Amino acid sequence: MIIDAHNHAGYYGYSAERMVRDMDEQGIDKTWLLTWECPKDEYDPEVQHLYNVFSAPIAYETCREYRDQYPDRFILGFAPDPRRPESLDRLQAAIALHGVKVCGEIKLRMMYDNPDAIRMFRYCGEKGLPVTLHFDYEFSTGHKYPRPNWWYGGGIDVLQRVLEKCPETNFLGHAPGFWAHISGDDQYDKVPYPKGPVVPGGRIPELLDRYPNLYCDISAGSGLTALSRDPAFGREFLIQYQDRIVYARDAFNNKHREYLDSLNLDAEVLRKIYSGNALKLIGEDE
Ligand SMILES: [Zn+2]
């Protein structure tokens, strides 16, 4: 079984039918449909066309419609903005009424260890929902408006504090501001997609060793670059942390799978990465 643990309804203008056709073509059994509920001034208007132009960026209702159309193919995610006073009530209703299984993705211009966020993440732990967190550092847009940069989350030390404060909640790290830390070099705040040999002492291995509630979402260019920039390291990393790595795309292509399948990994390692860990995170058996 293959599960794509990071994709979005309405992304790139894909209808539910087109998404399922793409999954069939790529041999994907199920997809986690993640929302992106974000205030209008917290995302780049230049990328809005990639998301849902009617209810930007990715509304819960759109994800729910897709899941209702194909209940056997989609796992419903929902991440309300924890700064909103009604976020816990909305999440509770979404779990009770619609069977939401994942809290994601969180992609907001706030420190993810603020008290409102921690309260919501702890609630997710009580309800058995894993939380997908998007991190980006500040990279200049060259403009003052709409924003001088598009940072999200607050960095790797914030992630550590979140893991520390919410030991009962499982988290998936994702995006450039997470994956740059596979390496112990100082590139994470210089370029969004560091390349070249991995330097020992990266924060990701350190946090994985220290916090059993951290998982890695390999989606997008960030995950693929981190695992392939130093192929020998990437292969060893996948083997060593085979119980903590989750296959995911955040796109409609087959690049991650082509890379994983090229590494000659044991069938058991691939089984965990492709579906076992994702199923475990939402409390389902294979
Ligand atoms: Zn993301």
PDB file of C-alpha atoms and ligand atoms in Angstrom:
ATOM      1  CA  MET A   1       0.000   0.000   0.000  1.00  0.00           C
ATOM      2  CA  ILE A   2       1.152   3.530  -0.755  1.00  0.00           C
ATOM      3  CA  ILE A   3      -0.079   6.596   1.130  1.00  0.00           C
ATOM      4  CA  ASP A   4       0.716  10.169   0.086  1.00  0.00           C
ATOM      5  CA  ALA A   5       0.696  11.910   3.472  1.00  0.00           C
ATOM      6  CA  HIS A   6       0.746  15.475   2.175  1.00  0.00           C
ATOM      7  CA  ASN A   7      -1.430  16.842  -0.574  1.00  0.00           C
ATOM      8  CA  HIS A   8      -4.118  19.450  -0.999  1.00  0.00           C
ATOM      9  CA  ALA A   9      -7.619  19.705  -2.475  1.00  0.00           C
ATOM     10  CA  GLY A  10      -7.842  22.237  -5.291  1.00  0.00           C
ATOM     11  CA  TYR A  11      -4.044  22.395  -5.573  1.00  0.00           C
ATOM     12  CA  TYR A  12      -2.928  23.324  -9.118  1.00  0.00           C
ATOM     13  CA  GLY A  13      -6.611  23.376 -10.077  1.00  0.00           C
ATOM     14  CA  TYR A  14      -6.968  19.610  -9.652  1.00  0.00           C
ATOM     15  CA  SER A  15     -10.532  18.389  -9.180  1.00  0.00           C
ATOM     16  CA  ALA A  16     -11.225  15.374  -6.965  1.00  0.00           C
ATOM     17  CA  GLU A  17     -11.575  13.201 -10.089  1.00  0.00           C
ATOM     18  CA  ARG A  18      -8.276  14.407 -11.494  1.00  0.00           C
ATOM     19  CA  MET A  19      -6.518  13.806  -8.185  1.00  0.00           C
ATOM     20  CA  VAL A  20      -7.814  10.254  -8.015  1.00  0.00           C
ATOM     21  CA  ARG A  21      -6.803   9.658 -11.637  1.00  0.00           C
ATOM     22  CA  ASP A  22      -3.308  10.911 -10.792  1.00  0.00           C
ATOM     23  CA  MET A  23      -3.185   8.638  -7.722  1.00  0.00           C
ATOM     24  CA  ASP A  24      -4.243   5.674  -9.882  1.00  0.00           C
ATOM     25  CA  GLU A  25      -1.532   6.469 -12.423  1.00  0.00           C
ATOM     26  CA  GLN A  26       1.123   6.729  -9.692  1.00  0.00           C
ATOM     27  CA  GLY A  27      -0.062   3.667  -7.760  1.00  0.00           C
ATOM     28  CA  ILE A  28      -1.114   5.667  -4.686  1.00  0.00           C
ATOM     29  CA  ASP A  29      -3.888   4.102  -2.619  1.00  0.00           C
ATOM     30  CA  LYS A  30      -4.709   6.958  -0.257  1.00  0.00           C
ATOM     31  CA  THR A  31      -3.884  10.633   0.205  1.00  0.00           C
ATOM     32  CA  TRP A  32      -3.976  12.853   3.252  1.00  0.00           C
ATOM     33  CA  LEU A  33      -5.815  16.025   2.247  1.00  0.00           C
ATOM     34  CA  LEU A  34      -4.389  18.894   4.266  1.00  0.00           C
ATOM     35  CA  THR A  35      -5.904  22.340   4.631  1.00  0.00           C
ATOM     36  CA  TRP A  36      -4.043  25.629   4.697  1.00  0.00           C
ATOM     37  CA  GLU A  37      -6.126  28.143   6.582  1.00  0.00           C
ATOM     38  CA  CYS A  38      -4.082  31.289   6.714  1.00  0.00           C
ATOM     39  CA  PRO A  39      -4.933  34.988   7.000  1.00  0.00           C
ATOM     40  CA  LYS A  40      -4.778  36.745   3.646  1.00  0.00           C
ATOM     41  CA  ASP A  41      -1.788  38.864   4.604  1.00  0.00           C
ATOM     42  CA  GLU A  42       0.271  35.840   5.674  1.00  0.00           C
ATOM     43  CA  TYR A  43       0.791  34.236   2.269  1.00  0.00           C
ATOM     44  CA  ASP A  44       2.282  35.266  -1.026  1.00  0.00           C
ATOM     45  CA  PRO A  45      -0.492  36.441  -3.391  1.00  0.00           C
ATOM     46  CA  GLU A  46       1.785  35.415  -6.272  1.00  0.00           C
ATOM     47  CA  VAL A  47       1.266  31.738  -5.421  1.00  0.00           C
ATOM     48  CA  GLN A  48      -2.465  31.911  -4.831  1.00  0.00           C
ATOM     49  CA  HIS A  49      -3.221  30.556  -8.310  1.00  0.00           C
ATOM     50  CA  LEU A  50      -1.618  27.263  -7.231  1.00  0.00           C
ATOM     51  CA  TYR A  51      -4.159  26.930  -4.464  1.00  0.00           C
ATOM     52  CA  ASN A  52      -7.891  27.393  -4.391  1.00  0.00           C
ATOM     53  CA  VAL A  53      -8.729  30.684  -6.022  1.00  0.00           C
ATOM     54  CA  PHE A  54     -12.247  30.647  -4.589  1.00  0.00           C
ATOM     55  CA  SER A  55     -11.414  30.131  -0.932  1.00  0.00           C
ATOM     56  CA  ALA A  56      -7.737  30.650  -0.567  1.00  0.00           C
ATOM     57  CA  PRO A  57      -5.456  29.159   0.202  1.00  0.00           C
ATOM     58  CA  ILE A  58      -6.907  25.664   0.941  1.00  0.00           C
ATOM     59  CA  ALA A  59     -10.227  25.628   2.700  1.00  0.00           C
ATOM     60  CA  TYR A  60     -11.496  22.871   4.948  1.00  0.00           C
ATOM     61  CA  GLU A  61     -14.775  22.663   3.034  1.00  0.00           C
ATOM     62  CA  THR A  62     -12.946  21.875  -0.214  1.00  0.00           C
ATOM     63  CA  CYS A  63     -10.983  19.070   1.423  1.00  0.00           C
ATOM     64  CA  ARG A  64     -14.166  17.696   2.944  1.00  0.00           C
ATOM     65  CA  GLU A  65     -15.971  17.718  -0.412  1.00  0.00           C
ATOM     66  CA  TYR A  66     -13.137  15.774  -2.038  1.00  0.00           C
ATOM     67  CA  ARG A  67     -13.081  13.250   0.821  1.00  0.00           C
ATOM     68  CA  ASP A  68     -16.858  12.831   0.699  1.00  0.00           C
ATOM     69  CA  GLN A  69     -16.623  12.139  -3.038  1.00  0.00           C
ATOM     70  CA  TYR A  70     -13.933   9.473  -2.531  1.00  0.00           C
ATOM     71  CA  PRO A  71     -14.111   8.349   1.104  1.00  0.00           C
ATOM     72  CA  ASP A  72     -11.917   5.293   0.462  1.00  0.00           C
ATOM     73  CA  ARG A  73      -9.137   7.308  -1.171  1.00  0.00           C
ATOM     74  CA  PHE A  74      -8.788  10.396   1.013  1.00  0.00           C
ATOM     75  CA  ILE A  75      -7.932  10.904   4.694  1.00  0.00           C
ATOM     76  CA  LEU A  76      -9.265  14.245   5.913  1.00  0.00           C
ATOM     77  CA  GLY A  77      -6.977  16.785   7.556  1.00  0.00           C
ATOM     78  CA  PHE A  78      -7.827  20.104   9.158  1.00  0.00           C
ATOM     79  CA  ALA A  79      -5.609  22.704  10.792  1.00  0.00           C
ATOM     80  CA  PRO A  80      -7.488  25.736  12.058  1.00  0.00           C
ATOM     81  CA  ASP A  81      -5.457  28.807  12.942  1.00  0.00           C
ATOM     82  CA  PRO A  82      -4.862  28.307  16.680  1.00  0.00           C
ATOM     83  CA  ARG A  83      -4.811  32.075  17.247  1.00  0.00           C
ATOM     84  CA  ARG A  84      -8.538  32.169  16.510  1.00  0.00           C
ATOM     85  CA  PRO A  85     -10.686  31.748  19.629  1.00  0.00           C
ATOM     86  CA  GLU A  86     -12.990  29.196  17.953  1.00  0.00           C
ATOM     87  CA  SER A  87     -10.193  26.936  16.662  1.00  0.00           C
ATOM     88  CA  LEU A  88     -10.592  24.194  19.272  1.00  0.00           C
ATOM     89  CA  ASP A  89     -14.372  24.082  18.829  1.00  0.00           C
ATOM     90  CA  ARG A  90     -14.004  23.857  15.059  1.00  0.00           C
ATOM     91  CA  LEU A  91     -11.435  21.095  15.350  1.00  0.00           C
ATOM     92  CA  GLN A  92     -13.556  19.184  17.844  1.00  0.00           C
ATOM     93  CA  ALA A  93     -16.596  19.402  15.533  1.00  0.00           C
ATOM     94  CA  ALA A  94     -14.529  18.391  12.511  1.00  0.00           C
ATOM     95  CA  ILE A  95     -13.294  15.284  14.344  1.00  0.00           C
ATOM     96  CA  ALA A  96     -16.727  14.343  15.718  1.00  0.00           C
ATOM     97  CA  LEU A  97     -18.839  15.133  12.640  1.00  0.00           C
ATOM     98  CA  HIS A  98     -16.496  14.537   9.714  1.00  0.00           C
ATOM     99  CA  GLY A  99     -13.885  12.089  10.948  1.00  0.00           C
ATOM    100  CA  VAL A 100     -10.840  14.361  10.671  1.00  0.00           C
ATOM    101  CA  LYS A 101      -7.715  12.294  11.349  1.00  0.00           C
ATOM    102  CA  VAL A 102      -4.827  14.733  10.871  1.00  0.00           C
ATOM    103  CA  CYS A 103      -4.104  18.294  11.981  1.00  0.00           C
ATOM    104  CA  GLY A 104      -2.344  19.855   9.001  1.00  0.00           C
ATOM    105  CA  GLU A 105      -0.951  21.717   7.590  1.00  0.00           C
ATOM    106  CA  ILE A 106       0.042  24.457   9.986  1.00  0.00           C
ATOM    107  CA  LYS A 107       1.709  27.185   7.912  1.00  0.00           C
ATOM    108  CA  LEU A 108       1.407  30.481   9.728  1.00  0.00           C
ATOM    109  CA  ARG A 109       3.539  33.504  10.556  1.00  0.00           C
ATOM    110  CA  MET A 110       3.777  32.771  14.230  1.00  0.00           C
ATOM    111  CA  MET A 111       6.058  30.974  16.637  1.00  0.00           C
ATOM    112  CA  TYR A 112       4.559  27.484  16.820  1.00  0.00           C
ATOM    113  CA  ASP A 113       5.186  27.292  20.568  1.00  0.00           C
ATOM    114  CA  ASN A 114       2.871  30.167  21.399  1.00  0.00           C
ATOM    115  CA  PRO A 115       0.397  29.236  24.157  1.00  0.00           C
ATOM    116  CA  ASP A 116      -2.631  29.006  21.858  1.00  0.00           C
ATOM    117  CA  ALA A 117      -0.799  26.715  19.462  1.00  0.00           C
ATOM    118  CA  ILE A 118       0.505  24.509  22.277  1.00  0.00           C
ATOM    119  CA  ARG A 119      -3.025  24.181  23.650  1.00  0.00           C
ATOM    120  CA  MET A 120      -4.316  23.054  20.257  1.00  0.00           C
ATOM    121  CA  PHE A 121      -1.395  20.647  19.702  1.00  0.00           C
ATOM    122  CA  ARG A 122      -1.980  19.045  23.104  1.00  0.00           C
ATOM    123  CA  TYR A 123      -5.644  18.643  22.217  1.00  0.00           C
ATOM    124  CA  CYS A 124      -4.531  16.887  18.996  1.00  0.00           C
ATOM    125  CA  GLY A 125      -2.464  14.513  21.135  1.00  0.00           C
ATOM    126  CA  GLU A 126      -5.511  13.686  23.277  1.00  0.00           C
ATOM    127  CA  LYS A 127      -7.537  12.976  20.144  1.00  0.00           C
ATOM    128  CA  GLY A 128      -4.789  10.968  18.416  1.00  0.00           C
ATOM    129  CA  LEU A 129      -4.224  13.432  15.576  1.00  0.00           C
ATOM    130  CA  PRO A 130      -0.690  13.907  14.236  1.00  0.00           C
ATOM    131  CA  VAL A 131       0.242  17.526  13.432  1.00  0.00           C
ATOM    132  CA  THR A 132       2.024  18.575  10.201  1.00  0.00           C
ATOM    133  CA  LEU A 133       4.183  21.696  10.650  1.00  0.00           C
ATOM    134  CA  HIS A 134       5.586  23.829   7.808  1.00  0.00           C
ATOM    135  CA  PHE A 135       8.789  25.780   8.537  1.00  0.00           C
ATOM    136  CA  ASP A 136      10.502  28.478   6.481  1.00  0.00           C
ATOM    137  CA  TYR A 137      13.261  30.912   7.397  1.00  0.00           C
ATOM    138  CA  GLU A 138      13.424  34.525   6.189  1.00  0.00           C
ATOM    139  CA  PHE A 139      14.528  34.808   2.579  1.00  0.00           C
ATOM    140  CA  SER A 140      14.188  38.275   1.156  1.00  0.00           C
ATOM    141  CA  THR A 141      11.506  38.868  -1.469  1.00  0.00           C
ATOM    142  CA  GLY A 142      13.297  42.069  -2.427  1.00  0.00           C
ATOM    143  CA  HIS A 143      10.135  43.999  -1.641  1.00  0.00           C
ATOM    144  CA  LYS A 144       8.776  45.690   1.419  1.00  0.00           C
ATOM    145  CA  TYR A 145       5.192  44.761   0.534  1.00  0.00           C
ATOM    146  CA  PRO A 146       3.238  42.588   0.752  1.00  0.00           C
ATOM    147  CA  ARG A 147       5.990  41.106   2.927  1.00  0.00           C
ATOM    148  CA  PRO A 148       9.785  41.407   2.974  1.00  0.00           C
ATOM    149  CA  ASN A 149       9.978  37.588   3.321  1.00  0.00           C
ATOM    150  CA  TRP A 150       7.725  34.595   3.917  1.00  0.00           C
ATOM    151  CA  TRP A 151       8.882  32.998   7.148  1.00  0.00           C
ATOM    152  CA  TYR A 152       6.698  30.434   8.891  1.00  0.00           C
ATOM    153  CA  GLY A 153       6.938  28.701  12.250  1.00  0.00           C
ATOM    154  CA  GLY A 154       9.982  30.337  13.819  1.00  0.00           C
ATOM    155  CA  GLY A 155      12.775  27.822  13.268  1.00  0.00           C
ATOM    156  CA  ILE A 156      14.244  24.613  14.596  1.00  0.00           C
ATOM    157  CA  ASP A 157      14.505  25.727  18.241  1.00  0.00           C
ATOM    158  CA  VAL A 158      10.782  26.425  18.198  1.00  0.00           C
ATOM    159  CA  LEU A 159      10.193  22.894  16.908  1.00  0.00           C
ATOM    160  CA  GLN A 160      12.268  21.530  19.774  1.00  0.00           C
ATOM    161  CA  ARG A 161      10.192  23.443  22.313  1.00  0.00           C
ATOM    162  CA  VAL A 162       6.971  22.194  20.709  1.00  0.00           C
ATOM    163  CA  LEU A 163       8.201  18.582  20.896  1.00  0.00           C
ATOM    164  CA  GLU A 164       9.204  19.134  24.513  1.00  0.00           C
ATOM    165  CA  LYS A 165       5.907  20.731  25.526  1.00  0.00           C
ATOM    166  CA  CYS A 166       3.646  18.227  23.751  1.00  0.00           C
ATOM    167  CA  PRO A 167       5.122  14.772  24.435  1.00  0.00           C
ATOM    168  CA  GLU A 168       1.774  13.048  23.796  1.00  0.00           C
ATOM    169  CA  THR A 169       1.397  14.562  20.312  1.00  0.00           C
ATOM    170  CA  ASN A 170       3.115  13.266  17.175  1.00  0.00           C
ATOM    171  CA  PHE A 171       4.482  15.917  14.800  1.00  0.00           C
ATOM    172  CA  LEU A 172       5.561  15.748  11.171  1.00  0.00           C
ATOM    173  CA  GLY A 173       8.307  18.198  10.225  1.00  0.00           C
ATOM    174  CA  HIS A 174       8.055  19.577   6.693  1.00  0.00           C
ATOM    175  CA  ALA A 175       9.354  22.249   4.303  1.00  0.00           C
ATOM    176  CA  PRO A 176      12.699  24.043   3.758  1.00  0.00           C
ATOM    177  CA  GLY A 177      13.026  25.382   7.315  1.00  0.00           C
ATOM    178  CA  PHE A 178      12.834  21.829   8.637  1.00  0.00           C
ATOM    179  CA  TRP A 179      14.780  19.825   6.060  1.00  0.00           C
ATOM    180  CA  ALA A 180      17.795  22.158   5.871  1.00  0.00           C
ATOM    181  CA  HIS A 181      18.620  20.834   9.357  1.00  0.00           C
ATOM    182  CA  ILE A 182      19.372  17.330   8.118  1.00  0.00           C
ATOM    183  CA  SER A 183      22.898  18.755   7.900  1.00  0.00           C
ATOM    184  CA  GLY A 184      25.016  20.374  10.580  1.00  0.00           C
ATOM    185  CA  ASP A 185      26.203  23.137   8.260  1.00  0.00           C
ATOM    186  CA  ASP A 186      25.125  26.766   8.571  1.00  0.00           C
ATOM    187  CA  GLN A 187      23.213  26.948   5.283  1.00  0.00           C
ATOM    188  CA  TYR A 188      19.677  26.723   6.727  1.00  0.00           C
ATOM    189  CA  ASP A 189      19.165  30.503   6.878  1.00  0.00           C
ATOM    190  CA  LYS A 190      21.304  31.328   3.813  1.00  0.00           C
ATOM    191  CA  VAL A 191      19.524  29.327   1.103  1.00  0.00           C
ATOM    192  CA  PRO A 192      16.157  27.548   1.250  1.00  0.00           C
ATOM    193  CA  TYR A 193      17.431  24.366  -0.467  1.00  0.00           C
ATOM    194  CA  PRO A 194      20.982  23.661   0.732  1.00  0.00           C
ATOM    195  CA  LYS A 195      22.892  21.208  -1.435  1.00  0.00           C
ATOM    196  CA  GLY A 196      26.115  19.248  -1.224  1.00  0.00           C
ATOM    197  CA  PRO A 197      27.469  16.749   1.287  1.00  0.00           C
ATOM    198  CA  VAL A 198      25.646  16.520   4.610  1.00  0.00           C
ATOM    199  CA  VAL A 199      27.770  17.661   7.531  1.00  0.00           C
ATOM    200  CA  PRO A 200      27.389  15.543  10.686  1.00  0.00           C
ATOM    201  CA  GLY A 201      25.582  17.097  13.644  1.00  0.00           C
ATOM    202  CA  GLY A 202      22.322  18.097  11.961  1.00  0.00           C
ATOM    203  CA  ARG A 203      19.453  19.074  14.224  1.00  0.00           C
ATOM    204  CA  ILE A 204      17.011  16.627  12.615  1.00  0.00           C
ATOM    205  CA  PRO A 205      18.942  13.489  13.654  1.00  0.00           C
ATOM    206  CA  GLU A 206      19.470  15.058  17.087  1.00  0.00           C
ATOM    207  CA  LEU A 207      15.745  15.761  17.558  1.00  0.00           C
ATOM    208  CA  LEU A 208      14.730  12.339  16.191  1.00  0.00           C
ATOM    209  CA  ASP A 209      17.043  10.676  18.720  1.00  0.00           C
ATOM    210  CA  ARG A 210      15.749  12.775  21.580  1.00  0.00           C
ATOM    211  CA  TYR A 211      12.008  13.054  20.842  1.00  0.00           C
ATOM    212  CA  PRO A 212      10.021   9.943  19.903  1.00  0.00           C
ATOM    213  CA  ASN A 213       7.112  12.196  18.849  1.00  0.00           C
ATOM    214  CA  LEU A 214       8.937  13.632  15.807  1.00  0.00           C
ATOM    215  CA  TYR A 215       8.355  12.262  12.304  1.00  0.00           C
ATOM    216  CA  CYS A 216       9.612  13.487   8.917  1.00  0.00           C
ATOM    217  CA  ASP A 217       7.304  14.362   6.000  1.00  0.00           C
ATOM    218  CA  ILE A 218       9.506  13.924   2.901  1.00  0.00           C
ATOM    219  CA  SER A 219       7.235  15.911   0.563  1.00  0.00           C
ATOM    220  CA  ALA A 220       8.113  18.665  -1.874  1.00  0.00           C
ATOM    221  CA  GLY A 221      11.511  19.808  -3.138  1.00  0.00           C
ATOM    222  CA  SER A 222      12.734  20.337   0.424  1.00  0.00           C
ATOM    223  CA  GLY A 223      12.343  16.689   1.486  1.00  0.00           C
ATOM    224  CA  LEU A 224      13.645  15.312  -1.786  1.00  0.00           C
ATOM    225  CA  THR A 225      16.671  17.651  -1.836  1.00  0.00           C
ATOM    226  CA  ALA A 226      17.557  16.825   1.774  1.00  0.00           C
ATOM    227  CA  LEU A 227      17.481  13.074   1.102  1.00  0.00           C
ATOM    228  CA  SER A 228      19.287  13.241  -2.247  1.00  0.00           C
ATOM    229  CA  ARG A 229      21.907  15.996  -1.727  1.00  0.00           C
ATOM    230  CA  ASP A 230      24.253  13.376  -0.279  1.00  0.00           C
ATOM    231  CA  PRO A 231      22.856  10.041  -1.505  1.00  0.00           C
ATOM    232  CA  ALA A 232      24.932   7.821   0.795  1.00  0.00           C
ATOM    233  CA  PHE A 233      23.867   9.836   3.840  1.00  0.00           C
ATOM    234  CA  GLY A 234      20.257   9.941   2.640  1.00  0.00           C
ATOM    235  CA  ARG A 235      20.122   6.163   2.302  1.00  0.00           C
ATOM    236  CA  GLU A 236      21.586   5.604   5.777  1.00  0.00           C
ATOM    237  CA  PHE A 237      19.200   8.202   7.229  1.00  0.00           C
ATOM    238  CA  LEU A 238      16.183   6.403   5.723  1.00  0.00           C
ATOM    239  CA  ILE A 239      17.368   3.081   7.169  1.00  0.00           C
ATOM    240  CA  GLN A 240      18.238   4.453  10.600  1.00  0.00           C
ATOM    241  CA  TYR A 241      14.981   6.361  10.992  1.00  0.00           C
ATOM    242  CA  GLN A 242      12.748   3.959   9.046  1.00  0.00           C
ATOM    243  CA  ASP A 243      10.089   4.114  11.795  1.00  0.00           C
ATOM    244  CA  ARG A 244       9.871   7.922  11.628  1.00  0.00           C
ATOM    245  CA  ILE A 245       9.804   8.778   7.923  1.00  0.00           C
ATOM    246  CA  VAL A 246       6.619   9.241   5.950  1.00  0.00           C
ATOM    247  CA  TYR A 247       6.213   9.237   2.164  1.00  0.00           C
ATOM    248  CA  ALA A 248       4.443  12.382   0.961  1.00  0.00           C
ATOM    249  CA  ARG A 249       4.403  14.470  -2.242  1.00  0.00           C
ATOM    250  CA  ASP A 250       2.837  17.934  -1.830  1.00  0.00           C
ATOM    251  CA  ALA A 251       2.744  17.826  -5.643  1.00  0.00           C
ATOM    252  CA  PHE A 252       1.435  15.707  -8.493  1.00  0.00           C
ATOM    253  CA  ASN A 253       4.525  13.918  -9.665  1.00  0.00           C
ATOM    254  CA  ASN A 254       6.420  10.729  -8.918  1.00  0.00           C
ATOM    255  CA  LYS A 255       9.854  12.143  -8.068  1.00  0.00           C
ATOM    256  CA  HIS A 256       9.998  11.032  -4.417  1.00  0.00           C
ATOM    257  CA  ARG A 257       9.017   7.497  -5.294  1.00  0.00           C
ATOM    258  CA  GLU A 258      11.498   7.275  -8.155  1.00  0.00           C
ATOM    259  CA  TYR A 259      14.215   8.358  -5.750  1.00  0.00           C
ATOM    260  CA  LEU A 260      13.211   6.003  -2.923  1.00  0.00           C
ATOM    261  CA  ASP A 261      12.908   3.085  -5.342  1.00  0.00           C
ATOM    262  CA  SER A 262      16.384   3.788  -6.746  1.00  0.00           C
ATOM    263  CA  LEU A 263      18.094   3.296  -3.366  1.00  0.00           C
ATOM    264  CA  ASN A 264      17.792  -0.482  -3.156  1.00  0.00           C
ATOM    265  CA  LEU A 265      16.241  -0.357   0.315  1.00  0.00           C
ATOM    266  CA  ASP A 266      14.825  -3.449   2.045  1.00  0.00           C
ATOM    267  CA  ALA A 267      11.149  -4.134   1.376  1.00  0.00           C
ATOM    268  CA  GLU A 268      10.404  -3.727   5.097  1.00  0.00           C
ATOM    269  CA  VAL A 269      11.979  -0.247   5.186  1.00  0.00           C
ATOM    270  CA  LEU A 270       9.971   0.813   2.137  1.00  0.00           C
ATOM    271  CA  ARG A 271       6.762  -0.635   3.584  1.00  0.00           C
ATOM    272  CA  LYS A 272       7.107   1.538   6.697  1.00  0.00           C
ATOM    273  CA  ILE A 273       7.946   4.684   4.724  1.00  0.00           C
ATOM    274  CA  TYR A 274       5.268   4.182   2.070  1.00  0.00           C
ATOM    275  CA  SER A 275       2.381   3.350   4.403  1.00  0.00           C
ATOM    276  CA  GLY A 276       3.208   1.722   7.755  1.00  0.00           C
ATOM    277  CA  ASN A 277       4.240   4.891   9.560  1.00  0.00           C
ATOM    278  CA  ALA A 278       1.381   6.967   8.115  1.00  0.00           C
ATOM    279  CA  LEU A 279      -1.130   4.323   9.226  1.00  0.00           C
ATOM    280  CA  LYS A 280       0.435   4.115  12.684  1.00  0.00           C
ATOM    281  CA  LEU A 281       0.212   7.912  13.038  1.00  0.00           C
ATOM    282  CA  ILE A 282      -3.561   7.908  12.502  1.00  0.00           C
ATOM    283  CA  GLY A 283      -4.070   4.798  14.606  1.00  0.00           C
ATOM    284  CA  GLU A 284      -4.947   2.431  11.771  1.00  0.00           C
ATOM    285  CA  ASP A 285      -3.784  -1.098  11.083  1.00  0.00           C
ATOM    286  CA  GLU A 286      -2.410  -2.174   7.740  1.00  0.00           C
TER     287      GLU A 286
HETATM  288 ZN    ZN B   1       3.865  23.166   3.350  1.00  0.00          ZN
END
